[in-house]
Amino acid sequence: MTSFTRKNKAMPAVSLIFAMMMLVLAGCAGGSAGYLKHNRDLIADYRDKKLPENLNYYYTGRALLPYAVIGIDPAYTFKGKTWFKIESRDALYSKIENLSNLEPYHDMVYGKDILGPGDKPVGVWFSYYNTTGVVVDEAGKVVEVFNPYRPNSESGFRGGY
């Protein structure tokens, strides 16, 4: 087999990989990007019991030792299989106070804004975990935040799986 023949056989695979990368990039450009951004004021608001009242709050993890607590703008539909709604303000502050610290070498609770495309705020995040995966579908007004804890990993970080 000549090198010319090998190159021709490789072209469909390269073309397929290139096409898949373009689809992924097009999906990101379509308004489904989301991320967490550090916000020191959120921890102060938590301590002063002045967290935004207009958000719908959820936790993931155990009832008495949650891994994370989030607040989502009610203009968005929240999509999360492992998240549970927090029904009262007292329960909200209790959940944040009882956050589980399973992340090795982290000894502080992070307070972060959940941002969508164009840095648009869609919610807030509290956890000992520094980050997790976030998907914001701005067109459909849907937010998905992944559980940060993965028990089979060394650090427990889920990273958007």
PDB file of N, CA and C in Angstrom, residues 6 21 51 136:
ATOM      1  N   ARG A   6      -2.863   5.469   1.894  1.00  0.00           N
ATOM      2  CA  ARG A   6      -3.104   5.643   3.325  1.00  0.00           C
ATOM      3  C   ARG A   6      -3.671   7.023   3.621  1.00  0.00           C
ATOM      4  N   MET A  21     -16.126  18.766  15.627  1.00  0.00           N
ATOM      5  CA  MET A  21     -15.633  19.935  16.354  1.00  0.00           C
ATOM      6  C   MET A  21     -16.438  21.179  15.979  1.00  0.00           C
ATOM      7  N   LEU A  51     -29.483  37.076  51.516  1.00  0.00           N
ATOM      8  CA  LEU A  51     -29.402  36.478  50.182  1.00  0.00           C
ATOM      9  C   LEU A  51     -30.631  36.885  49.368  1.00  0.00           C
ATOM     10  N   VAL A 136     -26.304  26.939  30.305  1.00  0.00           N
ATOM     11  CA  VAL A 136     -27.406  27.895  30.270  1.00  0.00           C
ATOM     12  C   VAL A 136     -27.885  28.000  28.832  1.00  0.00           C
TER      13      VAL A 136
END
